């Protein structure tokens, strides 16, 4: 399905732009441009307050069925308009992204009406934050090999035990959706369930930050020791379908906003190349032009695939193609960001001394954080396997696994 903007979208764009300009002034001005990938540790209190500001303005959950959920309605094109204007305004990195863009559409697709009315309004008001309990130390890209389990107690409640890793913003989240094995002895994608777990369970949930190359710790390890789950989404043992449906939603409207941020990073690298004289080198100039052309290609690919059912797009491999496109692109941009600055890119500020740590600048952080772009969210190898086996129908690789 082809995607295009309609005549009424421009008025909505002006409304969104005006609201952002008004509300990003004053107490939120200091949060501008803060909290993006690699710097999600910045401005935590202000960004949490900003979520509530967005909720009061009705800007969370555009496109949900508004009946009783506490948000405004918006067509798909207007969801894209909002995401693009949000990125152009350099508004704070979203604390509520996981709840709004991952859990909410999953509940709309697979949850009960009771679950929607319980969990969606607090997300739409910016009051509750969620994190994602998928990856484990031995089950990252190969998610089906997860070992976290859940069993029913005497009261019929699910009790979750196990370890999750690379859990973004778990230290801030109020709740976590957890993929756990609820059928003893099951293997691979069989016997898994999609559970909703409150994080405020002292002694039953332990969150430990993971220090990264950038020196920040937005990712965490999460240990569950008999933690109580509030709800199960979908059917017992049918969690794999729900989990894969969620990953289809993950590559939706937010990817277009991501590309606005990429475009700004590319402009910064281009300015640095001109300032250093590196742009006069034909090889560097060709790389800058290629990055620009590839970014345009990513945008048109996203627009072309956005209009259909996300579950159908996932079955056709569109999310895997999108991840392969942007992961490698962003990594190449990070490499070029340092190359155009020469030796100066490898050192700290003028007043730096070996005895004191220093804050990375934006392009150093871009380089270091982007090293993980081809790994997290499903590694390049896994994305290519998905396309080969599930879309092209090529023979499965012999791995010895069941």
Tab-separated table of C-alpha atoms in Angstrom:
chain	number	residue	atom	x	y	z
A	1	UNK	CA	0.000	0.000	0.000
A	2	UNK	CA	1.404	3.401	-0.991
A	3	UNK	CA	1.469	6.139	1.633
A	4	UNK	CA	0.775	9.827	0.972
A	5	UNK	CA	-0.194	12.970	2.857
A	6	UNK	CA	-3.665	14.490	2.361
A	7	UNK	CA	-4.895	18.066	2.044
A	8	UNK	CA	-5.832	18.357	5.726
A	9	UNK	CA	-2.463	17.240	7.056
A	10	UNK	CA	-0.777	20.628	6.652
A	11	UNK	CA	-3.186	22.276	9.114
A	12	UNK	CA	-2.465	19.501	11.613
A	13	UNK	CA	1.265	20.067	11.050
A	14	UNK	CA	0.897	23.741	11.937
A	15	UNK	CA	-1.100	22.853	15.062
A	16	UNK	CA	1.564	20.386	16.197
A	17	UNK	CA	4.388	22.827	15.438
A	18	UNK	CA	2.696	25.652	17.362
A	19	UNK	CA	1.980	23.471	20.412
A	20	UNK	CA	5.576	22.250	20.550
A	21	UNK	CA	6.971	25.781	20.208
A	22	UNK	CA	4.781	27.005	23.070
A	23	UNK	CA	5.320	24.107	25.458
A	24	UNK	CA	9.034	23.548	24.872
A	25	UNK	CA	9.695	27.025	26.191
A	26	UNK	CA	10.115	27.906	29.855
A	27	UNK	CA	10.582	24.971	32.218
A	28	UNK	CA	11.200	22.454	29.418
A	29	UNK	CA	13.661	24.554	27.410
A	30	UNK	CA	16.605	22.890	29.164
A	31	UNK	CA	15.457	19.460	27.990
A	32	UNK	CA	15.675	20.323	24.280
A	33	UNK	CA	17.724	17.773	22.368
A	34	UNK	CA	18.340	15.660	25.470
A	35	UNK	CA	17.668	11.999	26.063
A	36	UNK	CA	18.318	10.546	22.610
A	37	UNK	CA	20.085	7.224	21.894
A	38	UNK	CA	23.301	7.055	23.870
A	39	UNK	CA	22.250	9.919	26.159
A	40	UNK	CA	19.062	8.578	27.686
A	41	UNK	CA	20.498	9.352	31.123
A	42	UNK	CA	20.049	13.091	30.550
A	43	UNK	CA	17.310	15.206	32.112
A	44	UNK	CA	15.352	12.375	33.692
A	45	UNK	CA	13.058	14.405	35.974
A	46	UNK	CA	12.263	16.969	33.273
A	47	UNK	CA	11.563	14.278	30.694
A	48	UNK	CA	9.217	12.425	33.036
A	49	UNK	CA	7.346	15.700	33.629
A	50	UNK	CA	7.322	16.227	29.858
A	51	UNK	CA	5.468	12.931	29.426
A	52	UNK	CA	2.672	14.295	31.615
A	53	UNK	CA	2.695	17.533	29.623
A	54	UNK	CA	2.263	15.560	26.408
A	55	UNK	CA	-0.561	13.608	28.022
A	56	UNK	CA	-2.395	16.746	29.103
A	57	UNK	CA	-2.096	18.070	25.555
A	58	UNK	CA	-3.568	14.859	24.117
A	59	UNK	CA	-0.451	14.028	22.098
A	60	UNK	CA	0.156	10.500	23.407
A	61	UNK	CA	-1.477	7.595	21.624
A	62	UNK	CA	-2.502	9.278	18.388
A	63	UNK	CA	-4.431	6.801	16.301
A	64	UNK	CA	-5.720	4.640	19.149
A	65	UNK	CA	-9.471	4.179	19.358
A	66	UNK	CA	-10.155	7.209	21.556
A	67	UNK	CA	-13.250	5.792	23.247
A	68	UNK	CA	-12.362	5.762	26.914
A	69	UNK	CA	-8.593	5.658	26.422
A	70	UNK	CA	-7.943	9.353	27.007
A	71	UNK	CA	-6.333	10.460	23.722
A	72	UNK	CA	-7.302	12.203	20.482
A	73	UNK	CA	-7.898	10.403	17.212
A	74	UNK	CA	-5.569	10.889	14.249
A	75	UNK	CA	-5.112	9.322	10.851
A	76	UNK	CA	-1.898	7.481	10.050
A	77	UNK	CA	-0.612	10.445	8.037
A	78	UNK	CA	-1.169	12.750	11.001
A	79	UNK	CA	0.669	10.345	13.286
A	80	UNK	CA	3.616	10.678	10.903
A	81	UNK	CA	3.262	14.481	10.866
A	82	UNK	CA	3.376	14.578	14.667
A	83	UNK	CA	6.405	12.277	14.844
A	84	UNK	CA	8.283	14.381	12.278
A	85	UNK	CA	7.470	17.717	13.912
A	86	UNK	CA	8.430	16.310	17.308
A	87	UNK	CA	11.846	15.345	15.961
A	88	UNK	CA	12.338	18.650	14.119
A	89	UNK	CA	11.581	20.579	17.312
A	90	UNK	CA	14.377	18.661	19.084
A	91	UNK	CA	11.860	17.712	21.764
A	92	UNK	CA	13.154	15.505	24.620
A	93	UNK	CA	13.756	11.811	24.030
A	94	UNK	CA	10.584	9.970	24.966
A	95	UNK	CA	10.423	8.074	28.239
A	96	UNK	CA	7.020	6.718	27.213
A	97	UNK	CA	8.026	5.282	23.831
A	98	UNK	CA	7.851	1.630	24.906
A	99	UNK	CA	4.402	1.918	26.445
A	100	UNK	CA	2.919	4.064	23.690
A	101	UNK	CA	4.466	2.550	20.569
A	102	UNK	CA	5.026	-1.076	21.584
A	103	UNK	CA	2.658	-2.191	24.336
A	104	UNK	CA	-0.386	-0.097	23.408
A	105	UNK	CA	-0.785	-1.318	19.803
A	106	UNK	CA	-0.142	-4.854	21.066
A	107	UNK	CA	-2.998	-4.557	23.551
A	108	UNK	CA	-5.227	-3.119	20.826
A	109	UNK	CA	-4.431	-6.129	18.633
A	110	UNK	CA	-4.281	-8.958	21.175
A	111	UNK	CA	-5.555	-7.717	24.540
A	112	UNK	CA	-9.000	-7.805	26.071
A	113	UNK	CA	-11.196	-4.740	26.405
A	114	UNK	CA	-10.661	-4.882	30.170
A	115	UNK	CA	-6.880	-4.809	29.683
A	116	UNK	CA	-7.103	-1.877	27.266
A	117	UNK	CA	-9.190	0.169	29.676
A	118	UNK	CA	-6.882	-0.657	32.551
A	119	UNK	CA	-3.489	0.025	30.939
A	120	UNK	CA	-3.983	2.474	28.063
A	121	UNK	CA	-5.353	5.561	29.886
A	122	UNK	CA	-2.344	5.864	32.253
A	123	UNK	CA	-0.025	5.616	29.234
A	124	UNK	CA	-2.059	8.266	27.387
A	125	UNK	CA	-1.812	10.580	30.416
A	126	UNK	CA	1.967	10.129	30.585
A	127	UNK	CA	1.685	8.712	34.092
A	128	UNK	CA	2.962	5.144	33.670
A	129	UNK	CA	6.183	4.060	31.985
A	130	UNK	CA	6.891	0.589	30.629
A	131	UNK	CA	9.976	-1.460	29.809
A	132	UNK	CA	10.421	-4.560	27.649
A	133	UNK	CA	11.455	-7.911	29.137
A	134	UNK	CA	12.588	-9.898	26.089
A	135	UNK	CA	16.344	-10.478	25.794
A	136	UNK	CA	18.261	-12.730	28.180
A	137	UNK	CA	21.977	-13.504	28.576
A	138	UNK	CA	21.550	-16.640	26.422
A	139	UNK	CA	18.587	-15.443	24.370
A	140	UNK	CA	19.145	-12.146	22.607
A	141	UNK	CA	18.573	-12.255	18.876
A	142	UNK	CA	17.629	-15.939	19.334
A	143	UNK	CA	14.717	-14.994	21.557
A	144	UNK	CA	13.000	-18.392	21.321
A	145	UNK	CA	15.694	-19.942	23.513
A	146	UNK	CA	14.690	-17.853	26.551
A	147	UNK	CA	14.647	-19.533	29.971
A	148	UNK	CA	12.743	-17.096	32.212
A	149	UNK	CA	9.784	-19.071	33.550
A	150	UNK	CA	6.435	-18.384	35.167
A	151	UNK	CA	4.334	-20.764	37.266
A	152	UNK	CA	0.988	-20.364	38.948
A	153	UNK	CA	0.895	-20.052	42.724
A	154	UNK	CA	-1.856	-21.317	45.034
A	155	UNK	CA	-3.929	-18.196	44.312
A	156	UNK	CA	-3.698	-18.698	40.552
A	157	UNK	CA	-1.280	-15.804	40.002
A	158	UNK	CA	1.681	-16.123	37.657
A	159	UNK	CA	5.047	-15.949	39.449
A	160	UNK	CA	7.987	-14.969	37.230
A	161	UNK	CA	11.554	-16.131	37.862
A	162	UNK	CA	14.580	-15.502	35.666
A	163	UNK	CA	16.848	-12.829	34.224
A	164	UNK	CA	16.388	-10.274	31.443
A	165	UNK	CA	19.131	-8.094	30.000
A	166	UNK	CA	19.519	-4.939	27.856
A	167	UNK	CA	16.239	-3.722	29.362
A	168	UNK	CA	15.969	-0.060	28.377
A	169	UNK	CA	14.910	2.322	31.172
A	170	UNK	CA	13.998	-0.505	33.564
A	171	UNK	CA	15.250	1.700	36.409
A	172	UNK	CA	12.523	4.252	35.577
A	173	UNK	CA	9.675	1.967	34.487
A	174	UNK	CA	6.504	1.340	36.465
A	175	UNK	CA	5.684	-1.907	34.618
A	176	UNK	CA	7.325	-4.436	32.318
A	177	UNK	CA	5.891	-6.749	29.672
A	178	UNK	CA	7.725	-10.050	29.997
A	179	UNK	CA	7.977	-13.010	27.649
A	180	UNK	CA	8.283	-16.094	29.847
A	181	UNK	CA	8.038	-19.867	29.551
A	182	UNK	CA	4.797	-20.993	31.184
A	183	UNK	CA	4.802	-24.615	30.012
A	184	UNK	CA	7.387	-26.757	31.759
A	185	UNK	CA	9.550	-28.735	29.346
A	186	UNK	CA	8.506	-26.719	26.285
A	187	UNK	CA	11.101	-25.738	23.692
A	188	UNK	CA	11.740	-22.826	21.368
A	189	UNK	CA	8.676	-20.687	20.629
A	190	UNK	CA	6.220	-23.192	22.124
A	191	UNK	CA	4.867	-22.747	25.653
A	192	UNK	CA	5.653	-19.029	26.003
A	193	UNK	CA	3.291	-16.407	27.421
A	194	UNK	CA	3.202	-12.597	27.332
A	195	UNK	CA	2.875	-11.286	30.902
A	196	UNK	CA	2.421	-7.804	32.379
A	197	UNK	CA	4.464	-7.309	35.547
A	198	UNK	CA	4.553	-4.310	37.943
A	199	UNK	CA	8.137	-3.261	38.716
A	200	UNK	CA	7.515	-2.056	42.282
A	201	UNK	CA	8.076	-5.411	43.985
A	202	UNK	CA	10.989	-5.008	46.422
A	203	UNK	CA	12.803	-8.249	47.044
A	204	UNK	CA	11.235	-9.853	43.978
A	205	UNK	CA	12.648	-7.609	41.231
A	206	UNK	CA	16.237	-6.351	41.190
A	207	UNK	CA	17.358	-3.828	38.514
A	208	UNK	CA	21.106	-3.437	37.895
A	209	UNK	CA	22.497	-0.860	35.424
A	210	UNK	CA	24.907	-1.882	32.650
A	211	UNK	CA	27.714	0.597	31.976
A	212	UNK	CA	28.321	1.061	28.243
A	213	UNK	CA	31.139	2.357	26.038
A	214	UNK	CA	29.604	5.828	26.261
A	215	UNK	CA	29.818	5.727	30.071
A	216	UNK	CA	26.031	5.818	30.408
A	217	UNK	CA	23.690	3.173	31.800
A	218	UNK	CA	20.268	3.368	30.170
A	219	UNK	CA	20.294	-0.428	29.717
A	220	UNK	CA	19.846	-2.764	32.665
A	221	UNK	CA	19.842	-6.328	33.878
A	222	UNK	CA	16.582	-7.286	35.584
A	223	UNK	CA	16.328	-10.252	37.958
A	224	UNK	CA	12.891	-11.702	38.784
A	225	UNK	CA	12.517	-13.872	41.884
A	226	UNK	CA	8.919	-14.976	42.056
A	227	UNK	CA	7.603	-11.598	40.875
A	228	UNK	CA	3.818	-11.461	40.527
A	229	UNK	CA	2.346	-10.824	37.058
A	230	UNK	CA	-0.864	-8.795	36.856
A	231	UNK	CA	-2.118	-10.015	33.483
A	232	UNK	CA	-1.525	-12.365	30.566
A	233	UNK	CA	-2.060	-10.972	27.051
A	234	UNK	CA	-3.382	-13.343	24.406
A	235	UNK	CA	-3.601	-17.020	25.244
A	236	UNK	CA	-1.553	-19.071	27.683
A	237	UNK	CA	1.277	-20.571	25.648
A	238	UNK	CA	0.508	-18.219	22.744
A	239	UNK	CA	2.984	-15.534	23.726
A	240	UNK	CA	5.235	-16.003	20.706
A	241	UNK	CA	2.548	-14.695	18.355
A	242	UNK	CA	1.973	-11.669	20.595
A	243	UNK	CA	5.707	-11.009	20.938
A	244	UNK	CA	6.283	-11.147	17.174
A	245	UNK	CA	3.265	-8.928	16.563
A	246	UNK	CA	4.789	-6.363	18.918
A	247	UNK	CA	8.054	-6.363	16.959
A	248	UNK	CA	6.070	-5.511	13.839
A	249	UNK	CA	4.665	-2.429	15.580
A	250	UNK	CA	8.173	-1.473	16.724
A	251	UNK	CA	9.213	-0.520	13.183
A	252	UNK	CA	6.189	1.727	12.585
A	253	UNK	CA	5.667	5.497	12.652
A	254	UNK	CA	8.545	6.073	15.077
A	255	UNK	CA	11.062	5.051	12.401
A	256	UNK	CA	10.204	8.178	10.402
A	257	UNK	CA	10.895	10.385	13.409
A	258	UNK	CA	14.147	8.473	13.889
A	259	UNK	CA	15.122	9.441	10.346
A	260	UNK	CA	14.579	13.139	11.109
A	261	UNK	CA	17.156	12.746	13.871
A	262	UNK	CA	19.468	10.914	11.484
A	263	UNK	CA	19.186	13.798	9.008
A	264	UNK	CA	20.250	16.286	11.680
A	265	UNK	CA	23.235	14.099	12.614
A	266	UNK	CA	24.214	13.914	8.936
A	267	UNK	CA	24.067	17.725	8.692
A	268	UNK	CA	26.363	18.008	11.717
A	269	UNK	CA	28.861	15.577	10.189
A	270	UNK	CA	28.724	17.458	6.882
A	271	UNK	CA	29.360	20.776	8.659
A	272	UNK	CA	32.317	19.222	10.482
A	273	UNK	CA	33.684	17.900	7.174
A	274	UNK	CA	33.486	21.351	5.599
A	275	UNK	CA	35.064	23.007	8.641
A	276	UNK	CA	37.987	20.572	8.738
A	277	UNK	CA	38.532	20.579	4.981
A	278	UNK	CA	37.741	16.858	4.790
A	279	UNK	CA	34.878	17.566	2.377
A	280	UNK	CA	37.456	18.537	-0.254
A	281	UNK	CA	38.563	14.915	-0.401
A	282	UNK	CA	36.605	13.198	-3.223
A	283	UNK	CA	36.260	9.942	-1.256
A	284	UNK	CA	34.796	11.729	1.782
A	285	UNK	CA	32.506	13.810	-0.419
A	286	UNK	CA	31.249	10.637	-2.114
A	287	UNK	CA	30.527	9.050	1.281
A	288	UNK	CA	28.523	12.066	2.413
A	289	UNK	CA	26.458	12.040	-0.773
A	290	UNK	CA	25.889	8.298	-0.493
A	291	UNK	CA	24.721	8.630	3.117
A	292	UNK	CA	22.275	11.348	2.046
A	293	UNK	CA	20.907	9.202	-0.795
A	294	UNK	CA	20.582	6.137	1.457
A	295	UNK	CA	18.686	8.175	4.040
A	296	UNK	CA	16.209	9.280	1.384
A	297	UNK	CA	15.823	5.658	0.313
A	298	UNK	CA	15.042	4.647	3.905
A	299	UNK	CA	12.346	7.312	4.116
A	300	UNK	CA	10.597	6.211	0.944
A	301	UNK	CA	10.837	2.566	1.974
A	302	UNK	CA	9.229	3.411	5.325
A	303	UNK	CA	6.447	5.430	3.717
A	304	UNK	CA	5.765	2.702	1.154
A	305	UNK	CA	5.389	-0.022	3.773
A	306	UNK	CA	3.676	2.013	6.496
A	307	UNK	CA	0.134	2.027	5.156
A	308	UNK	CA	-0.633	-1.679	5.513
A	309	UNK	CA	-1.350	-3.972	8.449
A	310	UNK	CA	1.843	-4.146	10.583
A	311	UNK	CA	1.369	-7.899	11.007
A	312	UNK	CA	1.222	-8.374	7.234
A	313	UNK	CA	4.272	-6.144	6.819
A	314	UNK	CA	6.118	-8.228	9.404
A	315	UNK	CA	5.236	-11.423	7.518
A	316	UNK	CA	6.621	-9.852	4.339
A	317	UNK	CA	9.934	-9.036	6.042
A	318	UNK	CA	9.520	-5.241	6.008
A	319	UNK	CA	10.676	-4.777	9.650
A	320	UNK	CA	13.814	-6.823	8.977
A	321	UNK	CA	14.609	-4.828	5.835
A	322	UNK	CA	14.124	-1.553	7.734
A	323	UNK	CA	16.436	-2.677	10.555
A	324	UNK	CA	19.141	-3.742	8.085
A	325	UNK	CA	18.897	-0.391	6.301
A	326	UNK	CA	19.152	1.926	9.282
A	327	UNK	CA	21.498	-0.094	11.504
A	328	UNK	CA	24.330	-0.232	8.990
A	329	UNK	CA	23.673	3.312	7.790
A	330	UNK	CA	23.913	4.806	11.270
A	331	UNK	CA	27.059	2.856	12.022
A	332	UNK	CA	28.730	4.152	8.844
A	333	UNK	CA	27.707	7.689	9.791
A	334	UNK	CA	29.333	7.288	13.203
A	335	UNK	CA	32.564	6.134	11.597
A	336	UNK	CA	32.589	9.082	9.206
A	337	UNK	CA	31.797	11.498	12.047
A	338	UNK	CA	35.202	10.798	13.584
A	339	UNK	CA	37.083	10.421	10.305
A	340	UNK	CA	36.242	13.947	9.110
A	341	UNK	CA	37.612	15.456	12.330
A	342	UNK	CA	40.921	13.663	12.149
A	343	UNK	CA	43.079	13.120	15.232
A	344	UNK	CA	41.123	15.687	17.243
A	345	UNK	CA	38.182	13.292	17.377
A	346	UNK	CA	40.129	10.858	19.557
A	347	UNK	CA	40.879	13.261	22.418
A	348	UNK	CA	38.868	15.134	25.005
A	349	UNK	CA	38.411	18.866	25.524
A	350	UNK	CA	41.356	21.223	25.927
A	351	UNK	CA	41.197	21.138	29.731
A	352	UNK	CA	41.057	17.342	29.935
A	353	UNK	CA	43.534	15.479	32.151
A	354	UNK	CA	44.079	11.725	32.524
A	355	UNK	CA	43.020	11.966	36.159
A	356	UNK	CA	39.478	13.185	35.459
A	357	UNK	CA	36.713	11.762	33.256
A	358	UNK	CA	35.148	14.004	30.647
A	359	UNK	CA	31.824	14.143	28.860
A	360	UNK	CA	31.847	12.769	25.333
A	361	UNK	CA	30.792	15.236	22.656
A	362	UNK	CA	27.875	14.403	20.357
A	363	UNK	CA	29.946	12.915	17.542
A	364	UNK	CA	32.093	10.786	19.836
A	365	UNK	CA	28.913	9.465	21.443
A	366	UNK	CA	27.442	8.844	17.987
A	367	UNK	CA	30.432	6.722	17.012
A	368	UNK	CA	30.536	4.675	20.202
A	369	UNK	CA	26.803	4.110	20.574
A	370	UNK	CA	26.298	3.226	16.906
A	371	UNK	CA	28.669	0.258	17.258
A	372	UNK	CA	25.677	-1.559	18.749
A	373	UNK	CA	23.196	-0.561	16.020
A	374	UNK	CA	23.726	-3.748	14.032
A	375	UNK	CA	23.248	-5.890	17.148
A	376	UNK	CA	20.450	-4.607	19.373
A	377	UNK	CA	16.830	-4.941	18.256
A	378	UNK	CA	17.800	-8.081	16.335
A	379	UNK	CA	21.276	-8.471	14.878
A	380	UNK	CA	21.950	-8.150	11.144
A	381	UNK	CA	22.574	-11.904	10.955
A	382	UNK	CA	19.159	-12.650	12.456
A	383	UNK	CA	17.394	-10.168	10.161
A	384	UNK	CA	18.974	-11.767	7.090
A	385	UNK	CA	17.959	-15.208	8.329
A	386	UNK	CA	14.359	-14.049	8.794
A	387	UNK	CA	14.243	-12.686	5.244
A	388	UNK	CA	15.889	-15.793	3.798
A	389	UNK	CA	13.791	-18.405	5.589
A	390	UNK	CA	10.411	-16.777	6.226
A	391	UNK	CA	10.102	-14.503	3.189
A	392	UNK	CA	12.166	-16.103	0.426
A	393	UNK	CA	11.516	-19.665	1.575
A	394	UNK	CA	15.161	-20.712	1.458
A	395	UNK	CA	16.219	-23.877	3.345
A	396	UNK	CA	16.804	-23.464	7.059
A	397	UNK	CA	20.381	-23.408	8.237
A	398	UNK	CA	21.413	-26.613	10.023
A	399	UNK	CA	22.239	-25.574	13.595
A	400	UNK	CA	21.463	-28.694	15.586
A	401	UNK	CA	18.658	-26.902	17.427
A	402	UNK	CA	15.139	-28.225	17.701
